[in-house]
Amino acid sequence: MAQTQNKYPARATIASKLLIVFISFILIPMVFIGYVEYMYANGAIVDDQVSKLNAIANLKVEKIVTYFKQIDANMVLAQDFLIIKKNMPMLIAYAHDKSNPRYIAAKQELDSQLKPLQKINRYDNFMLLTTKGEFIYSSNPEHDLAYKSGLVKKMAEDVLTKPKTGIYRSSIFQYGKTARDSEIMAGSIVYDEYGNQIGILIAEVGMAHVYEAIQDTNGLGKTGETFIVEKRGNEAILLSPLRFDKNAAFTRTIDFGDMGDIASQDVASGQYGVIAKDYRDKQTLTVWRYIPFMNWSLVVKIDADEVFAKVYVFEELFWFLIAITLLIGIAVAFIIAKCIAGPICKLQRGAEIIGGGNLDFRVGIETRDEIGQLACSFDDMVANLKKKDEDLIIAKQKAEASSQSKSEFLAMMSHELRTPLNAIIGFSEILVDEGVGKLNEKQKEYVKDVLDSGQHLLLLINDVLDIKKVEAGKMELQLVETNIKSIVDSGILMIKEKADNHHIDIAENVDENIGCVTIDEVRMRQIMYNLLSNAVKFTPDGGKIGVEAKKIDNHEVLIAVWDTGVGIEEKDKSKIFVPFKQIDGELSRKYAGTGLGLTLVKKMVELQGGRIWFESAGKNQGSKFYFTLPTKQEVCHI
Amino acid sequence: MDSKKTKKVILVIEDDPLNMKLVADLLEAAGGFEIIKASNRKSVFEILQQTIPDLIILDLQLPDIDGFEIMKRLKSNEITKAIKVVAMTSSITLEDEEQMAEFGFNRYIRKPINTREFVKIINGVL
């Protein structure tokens, strides 16, 4: 959309409005649905993973318990072996003479039974001890480590505290450098057929097999792992190596406080997973199992990142979809906006062109939608407007022609009326002056009447023509800066003779600092003459007239012409400025005038930007005519 | 014929016969003028071919020619250029004396003429 310099700048374009609508109606629900979907998927994935972890935990617990129960079962079985009951005292008896055939025979008999048992069960060793904890026999002499490490004495004591058929299991202990070099001991008391304690049987069970089961990460992805801990005080010590820390067993502890309440409260029945930070400070999804049989806890966990990888993929897809939708939305909004706003812009530009005066311009939008219809109506309107405009121009031309002919008529009138008047006045003047011979009184009186009538007619014609000129707007003012005092003086001069003839006093009162007005001097004289001659005309002999002039403010001067004459009755006041109306009846006959003087005065005062009014207290109370003229504030040069 | 030589020759150009009569009578009554009358453009220029008047009284509104047009022709001709011209008009247009002087008029009389002053004015121009 080409942006032209717009006279009426738009605050929000249609495109942006559409975009907002689009976003609110499509994107917001989409985000909402996406969010719900995301939360749901999240929950589902967590649930799924938790049950998976639980299944693994259950399986492993089962394996461990089964394994150790098997050990117990084997111990119970071995405890009652006759070969042990028979041969153990022989070994004790000949302990100081190991080359004795009886000793050797007894050992061979024991070997024949305990070695296969040890090998089948993949135990490290079977040991026989005296009740005092002295070493007697080992089925795997290369591995009688427990004895060598000195832990056995304590073990013997512990075993002896057990009831007749009880199996005592030691803690796991490490004898080598790695976690794999650790084992657990199971011990039971051996009795003779009379129920006397002969000695103690101990099985050394390597933890490697247990760890294999525990560390099997099958089904645990890339980050999942299983380990066992034993609760010691407020801490849980690791009993097995970690996937990411092979040396963790016995060296690393887990603070239960950090693991949260769930861990410490009820790790046994924890069927649910919890998201917590692990030893690597990573978020993990974790489940626990307490194994009462061993007093261990099994922990199965997997990194949250791995669990939520699918969610992350979903999340990425979601943002991708939002971005795509947004882009499509913007594109669609712009296309729609262009479809709508384009023709509107065209219409608007058209309106501006037409507004500029080019009524021949047509918007010409061809589409059949509402905008197209609007454009059609608009074009029709402009066509109508053009027709009206043309009609108006014709009417104006007619009016101008009429006005022209009117002023031509005025000029003609003036000429045609004055031409015969010139002869009438001229010849009657000659006769009155008796320039061509004496006249008798009657003749002279009549000729004088002709002359007076001629002169009256002339005044009448002049006034009528002047009024018509003002009305036709043909009165051209020649505005000149003029001193008011000189205007007043020349006005008085014009009627002084007539006033003197009637013994009328003329008072003049003009403010000294009244200054100048910008007026048409000829018209101003006409105004002053009319008002002053009226004053004289309507004032009885021996009366008084006067002129006052003063400044009202910086914008106006006030001029007043007053007399002590016949005054104006209330009923006549409304007719004063009406043509041929200011006097009637006897006054009209007595004070002959054209009846147009004041009408003309009013028109000329108003033409020059002034106002006119009068005051009269009533019949024979005199009258006072006021008028104002606008001033110029500049210094007056006379 | 001596007296005729001292007489001032005045050409009166006026289309209205009564007004012509008035002006002519006034001048004749005053005496000392030779009056030549013309009422249309044709006669004006015919007369001017033969006679050069001392003064022309020119009515500005003639039916077949504008007074200003006559004035223009008078002033564009070397011979007639010096003739004094008094304009007479019944127009209501208020041409002032200055404006009329620009056209070359010596005086400007508005109709109706003042019979008492008319001859004085003419003599004043002469």
mmCIF file with all atom_site columns, N, CA and C in Angstrom, chain A residues 102-152:
data_model
loop_
_atom_site.group_PDB
_atom_site.id
_atom_site.type_symbol
_atom_site.label_atom_id
_atom_site.label_alt_id
_atom_site.label_comp_id
_atom_site.label_asym_id
_atom_site.label_entity_id
_atom_site.label_seq_id
_atom_site.pdbx_PDB_ins_code
_atom_site.Cartn_x
_atom_site.Cartn_y
_atom_site.Cartn_z
_atom_site.occupancy
_atom_site.B_iso_or_equiv
_atom_site.pdbx_formal_charge
_atom_site.auth_seq_id
_atom_site.auth_comp_id
_atom_site.auth_asym_id
_atom_site.auth_atom_id
_atom_site.pdbx_PDB_model_num
ATOM 1   N N  . ARG A 1 102 ? 43.477 -88.177 60.149 1.00 0.00 ? 102 ARG A N  1
ATOM 2   C CA . ARG A 1 102 ? 42.099 -87.958 60.536 1.00 0.00 ? 102 ARG A CA 1
ATOM 3   C C  . ARG A 1 102 ? 41.657 -86.533 60.200 1.00 0.00 ? 102 ARG A C  1
ATOM 4   N N  . TYR A 1 103 ? 42.587 -85.604 60.467 1.00 0.00 ? 103 TYR A N  1
ATOM 5   C CA . TYR A 1 103 ? 42.310 -84.193 60.123 1.00 0.00 ? 103 TYR A CA 1
ATOM 6   C C  . TYR A 1 103 ? 42.101 -84.056 58.634 1.00 0.00 ? 103 TYR A C  1
ATOM 7   N N  . ILE A 1 104 ? 43.040 -84.672 57.862 1.00 0.00 ? 104 ILE A N  1
ATOM 8   C CA . ILE A 1 104 ? 42.999 -84.548 56.405 1.00 0.00 ? 104 ILE A CA 1
ATOM 9   C C  . ILE A 1 104 ? 41.720 -85.185 55.868 1.00 0.00 ? 104 ILE A C  1
ATOM 10  N N  . ALA A 1 105 ? 41.360 -86.344 56.447 1.00 0.00 ? 105 ALA A N  1
ATOM 11  C CA . ALA A 1 105 ? 40.147 -87.031 56.001 1.00 0.00 ? 105 ALA A CA 1
ATOM 12  C C  . ALA A 1 105 ? 38.906 -86.184 56.277 1.00 0.00 ? 105 ALA A C  1
ATOM 13  N N  . ALA A 1 106 ? 38.877 -85.601 57.474 1.00 0.00 ? 106 ALA A N  1
ATOM 14  C CA . ALA A 1 106 ? 37.718 -84.740 57.854 1.00 0.00 ? 106 ALA A CA 1
ATOM 15  C C  . ALA A 1 106 ? 37.624 -83.549 56.909 1.00 0.00 ? 106 ALA A C  1
ATOM 16  N N  . LYS A 1 107 ? 38.744 -82.930 56.594 1.00 0.00 ? 107 LYS A N  1
ATOM 17  C CA . LYS A 1 107 ? 38.767 -81.755 55.710 1.00 0.00 ? 107 LYS A CA 1
ATOM 18  C C  . LYS A 1 107 ? 38.281 -82.129 54.319 1.00 0.00 ? 107 LYS A C  1
ATOM 19  N N  . GLN A 1 108 ? 38.741 -83.298 53.851 1.00 0.00 ? 108 GLN A N  1
ATOM 20  C CA . GLN A 1 108 ? 38.348 -83.759 52.527 1.00 0.00 ? 108 GLN A CA 1
ATOM 21  C C  . GLN A 1 108 ? 36.841 -83.980 52.465 1.00 0.00 ? 108 GLN A C  1
ATOM 22  N N  . GLU A 1 109 ? 36.328 -84.526 53.551 1.00 0.00 ? 109 GLU A N  1
ATOM 23  C CA . GLU A 1 109 ? 34.874 -84.761 53.585 1.00 0.00 ? 109 GLU A CA 1
ATOM 24  C C  . GLU A 1 109 ? 34.105 -83.440 53.528 1.00 0.00 ? 109 GLU A C  1
ATOM 25  N N  . LEU A 1 110 ? 34.593 -82.464 54.289 1.00 0.00 ? 110 LEU A N  1
ATOM 26  C CA . LEU A 1 110 ? 33.960 -81.142 54.286 1.00 0.00 ? 110 LEU A CA 1
ATOM 27  C C  . LEU A 1 110 ? 34.056 -80.506 52.891 1.00 0.00 ? 110 LEU A C  1
ATOM 28  N N  . ASP A 1 111 ? 35.263 -80.604 52.330 1.00 0.00 ? 111 ASP A N  1
ATOM 29  C CA . ASP A 1 111 ? 35.473 -80.044 50.991 1.00 0.00 ? 111 ASP A CA 1
ATOM 30  C C  . ASP A 1 111 ? 34.487 -80.632 49.990 1.00 0.00 ? 111 ASP A C  1
ATOM 31  N N  . SER A 1 112 ? 34.276 -81.950 50.113 1.00 0.00 ? 112 SER A N  1
ATOM 32  C CA . SER A 1 112 ? 33.412 -82.609 49.136 1.00 0.00 ? 112 SER A CA 1
ATOM 33  C C  . SER A 1 112 ? 31.976 -82.076 49.195 1.00 0.00 ? 112 SER A C  1
ATOM 34  N N  . GLN A 1 113 ? 31.586 -81.552 50.332 1.00 0.00 ? 113 GLN A N  1
ATOM 35  C CA . GLN A 1 113 ? 30.210 -81.028 50.401 1.00 0.00 ? 113 GLN A CA 1
ATOM 36  C C  . GLN A 1 113 ? 30.136 -79.507 50.285 1.00 0.00 ? 113 GLN A C  1
ATOM 37  N N  . LEU A 1 114 ? 31.021 -78.792 50.973 1.00 0.00 ? 114 LEU A N  1
ATOM 38  C CA . LEU A 1 114 ? 30.913 -77.324 51.015 1.00 0.00 ? 114 LEU A CA 1
ATOM 39  C C  . LEU A 1 114 ? 31.418 -76.654 49.726 1.00 0.00 ? 114 LEU A C  1
ATOM 40  N N  . LYS A 1 115 ? 32.456 -77.237 49.116 1.00 0.00 ? 115 LYS A N  1
ATOM 41  C CA . LYS A 1 115 ? 32.973 -76.601 47.904 1.00 0.00 ? 115 LYS A CA 1
ATOM 42  C C  . LYS A 1 115 ? 31.947 -76.565 46.779 1.00 0.00 ? 115 LYS A C  1
ATOM 43  N N  . PRO A 1 116 ? 31.285 -77.743 46.501 1.00 0.00 ? 116 PRO A N  1
ATOM 44  C CA . PRO A 1 116 ? 30.255 -77.662 45.447 1.00 0.00 ? 116 PRO A CA 1
ATOM 45  C C  . PRO A 1 116 ? 29.131 -76.667 45.808 1.00 0.00 ? 116 PRO A C  1
ATOM 46  N N  . LEU A 1 117 ? 28.753 -76.689 47.070 1.00 0.00 ? 117 LEU A N  1
ATOM 47  C CA . LEU A 1 117 ? 27.672 -75.771 47.495 1.00 0.00 ? 117 LEU A CA 1
ATOM 48  C C  . LEU A 1 117 ? 28.076 -74.318 47.257 1.00 0.00 ? 117 LEU A C  1
ATOM 49  N N  . GLN A 1 118 ? 29.353 -74.052 47.605 1.00 0.00 ? 118 GLN A N  1
ATOM 50  C CA . GLN A 1 118 ? 29.855 -72.672 47.446 1.00 0.00 ? 118 GLN A CA 1
ATOM 51  C C  . GLN A 1 118 ? 29.875 -72.292 45.980 1.00 0.00 ? 118 GLN A C  1
ATOM 52  N N  . LYS A 1 119 ? 30.326 -73.237 45.158 1.00 0.00 ? 119 LYS A N  1
ATOM 53  C CA . LYS A 1 119 ? 30.489 -72.910 43.743 1.00 0.00 ? 119 LYS A CA 1
ATOM 54  C C  . LYS A 1 119 ? 29.137 -72.752 43.051 1.00 0.00 ? 119 LYS A C  1
ATOM 55  N N  . ILE A 1 120 ? 28.217 -73.688 43.402 1.00 0.00 ? 120 ILE A N  1
ATOM 56  C CA . ILE A 1 120 ? 26.886 -73.606 42.771 1.00 0.00 ? 120 ILE A CA 1
ATOM 57  C C  . ILE A 1 120 ? 26.235 -72.259 43.063 1.00 0.00 ? 120 ILE A C  1
ATOM 58  N N  . ASN A 1 121 ? 26.379 -71.843 44.321 1.00 0.00 ? 121 ASN A N  1
ATOM 59  C CA . ASN A 1 121 ? 25.731 -70.587 44.718 1.00 0.00 ? 121 ASN A CA 1
ATOM 60  C C  . ASN A 1 121 ? 26.572 -69.351 44.420 1.00 0.00 ? 121 ASN A C  1
ATOM 61  N N  . ARG A 1 122 ? 27.748 -69.558 43.875 1.00 0.00 ? 122 ARG A N  1
ATOM 62  C CA . ARG A 1 122 ? 28.660 -68.470 43.522 1.00 0.00 ? 122 ARG A CA 1
ATOM 63  C C  . ARG A 1 122 ? 28.997 -67.613 44.741 1.00 0.00 ? 122 ARG A C  1
ATOM 64  N N  . TYR A 1 123 ? 29.103 -68.332 45.897 1.00 0.00 ? 123 TYR A N  1
ATOM 65  C CA . TYR A 1 123 ? 29.558 -67.616 47.086 1.00 0.00 ? 123 TYR A CA 1
ATOM 66  C C  . TYR A 1 123 ? 31.064 -67.559 47.035 1.00 0.00 ? 123 TYR A C  1
ATOM 67  N N  . ASP A 1 124 ? 31.591 -66.684 47.792 1.00 0.00 ? 124 ASP A N  1
ATOM 68  C CA . ASP A 1 124 ? 33.050 -66.547 47.812 1.00 0.00 ? 124 ASP A CA 1
ATOM 69  C C  . ASP A 1 124 ? 33.702 -67.644 48.672 1.00 0.00 ? 124 ASP A C  1
ATOM 70  N N  . ASN A 1 125 ? 33.012 -67.965 49.768 1.00 0.00 ? 125 ASN A N  1
ATOM 71  C CA . ASN A 1 125 ? 33.687 -68.860 50.724 1.00 0.00 ? 125 ASN A CA 1
ATOM 72  C C  . ASN A 1 125 ? 32.711 -69.377 51.778 1.00 0.00 ? 125 ASN A C  1
ATOM 73  N N  . PHE A 1 126 ? 32.986 -70.568 52.273 1.00 0.00 ? 126 PHE A N  1
ATOM 74  C CA . PHE A 1 126 ? 32.337 -71.053 53.503 1.00 0.00 ? 126 PHE A CA 1
ATOM 75  C C  . PHE A 1 126 ? 33.411 -71.186 54.544 1.00 0.00 ? 126 PHE A C  1
ATOM 76  N N  . MET A 1 127 ? 33.153 -70.673 55.736 1.00 0.00 ? 127 MET A N  1
ATOM 77  C CA . MET A 1 127 ? 34.141 -70.760 56.807 1.00 0.00 ? 127 MET A CA 1
ATOM 78  C C  . MET A 1 127 ? 33.521 -71.488 57.994 1.00 0.00 ? 127 MET A C  1
ATOM 79  N N  . LEU A 1 128 ? 34.410 -72.191 58.694 1.00 0.00 ? 128 LEU A N  1
ATOM 80  C CA . LEU A 1 128 ? 33.979 -72.777 59.967 1.00 0.00 ? 128 LEU A CA 1
ATOM 81  C C  . LEU A 1 128 ? 34.835 -72.172 61.045 1.00 0.00 ? 128 LEU A C  1
ATOM 82  N N  . LEU A 1 129 ? 34.164 -71.715 62.140 1.00 0.00 ? 129 LEU A N  1
ATOM 83  C CA . LEU A 1 129 ? 34.894 -71.115 63.263 1.00 0.00 ? 129 LEU A CA 1
ATOM 84  C C  . LEU A 1 129 ? 34.544 -71.873 64.537 1.00 0.00 ? 129 LEU A C  1
ATOM 85  N N  . THR A 1 130 ? 35.435 -71.774 65.486 1.00 0.00 ? 130 THR A N  1
ATOM 86  C CA . THR A 1 130 ? 35.079 -72.281 66.816 1.00 0.00 ? 130 THR A CA 1
ATOM 87  C C  . THR A 1 130 ? 34.138 -71.265 67.428 1.00 0.00 ? 130 THR A C  1
ATOM 88  N N  . THR A 1 131 ? 33.484 -71.671 68.495 1.00 0.00 ? 131 THR A N  1
ATOM 89  C CA . THR A 1 131 ? 32.567 -70.724 69.148 1.00 0.00 ? 131 THR A CA 1
ATOM 90  C C  . THR A 1 131 ? 33.318 -69.532 69.700 1.00 0.00 ? 131 THR A C  1
ATOM 91  N N  . LYS A 1 132 ? 34.640 -69.688 69.769 1.00 0.00 ? 132 LYS A N  1
ATOM 92  C CA . LYS A 1 132 ? 35.444 -68.563 70.255 1.00 0.00 ? 132 LYS A CA 1
ATOM 93  C C  . LYS A 1 132 ? 35.898 -67.692 69.101 1.00 0.00 ? 132 LYS A C  1
ATOM 94  N N  . GLY A 1 133 ? 35.490 -68.122 67.912 1.00 0.00 ? 133 GLY A N  1
ATOM 95  C CA . GLY A 1 133 ? 35.815 -67.288 66.762 1.00 0.00 ? 133 GLY A CA 1
ATOM 96  C C  . GLY A 1 133 ? 37.139 -67.654 66.127 1.00 0.00 ? 133 GLY A C  1
ATOM 97  N N  . GLU A 1 134 ? 37.695 -68.843 66.476 1.00 0.00 ? 134 GLU A N  1
ATOM 98  C CA . GLU A 1 134 ? 38.974 -69.212 65.877 1.00 0.00 ? 134 GLU A CA 1
ATOM 99  C C  . GLU A 1 134 ? 38.712 -69.904 64.547 1.00 0.00 ? 134 GLU A C  1
ATOM 100 N N  . PHE A 1 135 ? 39.565 -69.602 63.580 1.00 0.00 ? 135 PHE A N  1
ATOM 101 C CA . PHE A 1 135 ? 39.408 -70.133 62.240 1.00 0.00 ? 135 PHE A CA 1
ATOM 102 C C  . PHE A 1 135 ? 39.678 -71.626 62.217 1.00 0.00 ? 135 PHE A C  1
ATOM 103 N N  . ILE A 1 136 ? 38.818 -72.420 61.561 1.00 0.00 ? 136 ILE A N  1
ATOM 104 C CA . ILE A 1 136 ? 38.985 -73.861 61.488 1.00 0.00 ? 136 ILE A CA 1
ATOM 105 C C  . ILE A 1 136 ? 39.105 -74.326 60.052 1.00 0.00 ? 136 ILE A C  1
ATOM 106 N N  . TYR A 1 137 ? 38.173 -73.745 59.211 1.00 0.00 ? 137 TYR A N  1
ATOM 107 C CA . TYR A 1 137 ? 38.094 -74.297 57.859 1.00 0.00 ? 137 TYR A CA 1
ATOM 108 C C  . TYR A 1 137 ? 37.641 -73.222 56.889 1.00 0.00 ? 137 TYR A C  1
ATOM 109 N N  . SER A 1 138 ? 38.129 -73.410 55.678 1.00 0.00 ? 138 SER A N  1
ATOM 110 C CA . SER A 1 138 ? 37.684 -72.516 54.609 1.00 0.00 ? 138 SER A CA 1
ATOM 111 C C  . SER A 1 138 ? 37.495 -73.330 53.359 1.00 0.00 ? 138 SER A C  1
ATOM 112 N N  . SER A 1 139 ? 36.357 -73.166 52.684 1.00 0.00 ? 139 SER A N  1
ATOM 113 C CA . SER A 1 139 ? 36.119 -73.935 51.466 1.00 0.00 ? 139 SER A CA 1
ATOM 114 C C  . SER A 1 139 ? 36.883 -73.309 50.306 1.00 0.00 ? 139 SER A C  1
ATOM 115 N N  . ASN A 1 140 ? 37.216 -72.064 50.434 1.00 0.00 ? 140 ASN A N  1
ATOM 116 C CA . ASN A 1 140 ? 37.959 -71.365 49.370 1.00 0.00 ? 140 ASN A CA 1
ATOM 117 C C  . ASN A 1 140 ? 39.070 -70.574 50.054 1.00 0.00 ? 140 ASN A C  1
ATOM 118 N N  . PRO A 1 141 ? 40.205 -71.298 50.369 1.00 0.00 ? 141 PRO A N  1
ATOM 119 C CA . PRO A 1 141 ? 41.237 -70.659 51.200 1.00 0.00 ? 141 PRO A CA 1
ATOM 120 C C  . PRO A 1 141 ? 41.748 -69.358 50.598 1.00 0.00 ? 141 PRO A C  1
ATOM 121 N N  . GLU A 1 142 ? 41.619 -69.208 49.289 1.00 0.00 ? 142 GLU A N  1
ATOM 122 C CA . GLU A 1 142 ? 42.096 -67.936 48.684 1.00 0.00 ? 142 GLU A CA 1
ATOM 123 C C  . GLU A 1 142 ? 41.186 -66.764 49.067 1.00 0.00 ? 142 GLU A C  1
ATOM 124 N N  . HIS A 1 143 ? 40.084 -67.066 49.671 1.00 0.00 ? 143 HIS A N  1
ATOM 125 C CA . HIS A 1 143 ? 39.142 -65.967 49.918 1.00 0.00 ? 143 HIS A CA 1
ATOM 126 C C  . HIS A 1 143 ? 38.658 -65.897 51.371 1.00 0.00 ? 143 HIS A C  1
ATOM 127 N N  . ASP A 1 144 ? 39.523 -66.401 52.276 1.00 0.00 ? 144 ASP A N  1
ATOM 128 C CA . ASP A 1 144 ? 39.058 -66.271 53.652 1.00 0.00 ? 144 ASP A CA 1
ATOM 129 C C  . ASP A 1 144 ? 39.395 -64.884 54.173 1.00 0.00 ? 144 ASP A C  1
ATOM 130 N N  . LEU A 1 145 ? 38.864 -63.916 53.428 1.00 0.00 ? 145 LEU A N  1
ATOM 131 C CA . LEU A 1 145 ? 39.223 -62.524 53.671 1.00 0.00 ? 145 LEU A CA 1
ATOM 132 C C  . LEU A 1 145 ? 38.620 -61.986 54.950 1.00 0.00 ? 145 LEU A C  1
ATOM 133 N N  . ALA A 1 146 ? 37.403 -62.457 55.197 1.00 0.00 ? 146 ALA A N  1
ATOM 134 C CA . ALA A 1 146 ? 36.717 -61.934 56.371 1.00 0.00 ? 146 ALA A CA 1
ATOM 135 C C  . ALA A 1 146 ? 37.545 -62.216 57.619 1.00 0.00 ? 146 ALA A C  1
ATOM 136 N N  . TYR A 1 147 ? 38.084 -63.390 57.595 1.00 0.00 ? 147 TYR A N  1
ATOM 137 C CA . TYR A 1 147 ? 38.886 -63.754 58.766 1.00 0.00 ? 147 TYR A CA 1
ATOM 138 C C  . TYR A 1 147 ? 40.135 -62.927 58.825 1.00 0.00 ? 147 TYR A C  1
ATOM 139 N N  . LYS A 1 148 ? 40.731 -62.761 57.634 1.00 0.00 ? 148 LYS A N  1
ATOM 140 C CA . LYS A 1 148 ? 41.981 -62.021 57.558 1.00 0.00 ? 148 LYS A CA 1
ATOM 141 C C  . LYS A 1 148 ? 41.771 -60.573 57.962 1.00 0.00 ? 148 LYS A C  1
ATOM 142 N N  . SER A 1 149 ? 40.631 -60.060 57.678 1.00 0.00 ? 149 SER A N  1
ATOM 143 C CA . SER A 1 149 ? 40.411 -58.641 58.003 1.00 0.00 ? 149 SER A CA 1
ATOM 144 C C  . SER A 1 149 ? 40.066 -58.447 59.466 1.00 0.00 ? 149 SER A C  1
ATOM 145 N N  . GLY A 1 150 ? 39.898 -59.551 60.175 1.00 0.00 ? 150 GLY A N  1
ATOM 146 C CA . GLY A 1 150 ? 39.704 -59.425 61.612 1.00 0.00 ? 150 GLY A CA 1
ATOM 147 C C  . GLY A 1 150 ? 38.287 -59.117 62.007 1.00 0.00 ? 150 GLY A C  1
ATOM 148 N N  . LEU A 1 151 ? 37.425 -59.142 61.031 1.00 0.00 ? 151 LEU A N  1
ATOM 149 C CA . LEU A 1 151 ? 36.043 -58.796 61.344 1.00 0.00 ? 151 LEU A CA 1
ATOM 150 C C  . LEU A 1 151 ? 35.288 -60.008 61.885 1.00 0.00 ? 151 LEU A C  1
ATOM 151 N N  . VAL A 1 152 ? 35.869 -61.170 61.717 1.00 0.00 ? 152 VAL A N  1
ATOM 152 C CA . VAL A 1 152 ? 35.131 -62.400 61.995 1.00 0.00 ? 152 VAL A CA 1
ATOM 153 C C  . VAL A 1 152 ? 34.836 -62.606 63.474 1.00 0.00 ? 152 VAL A C  1
#
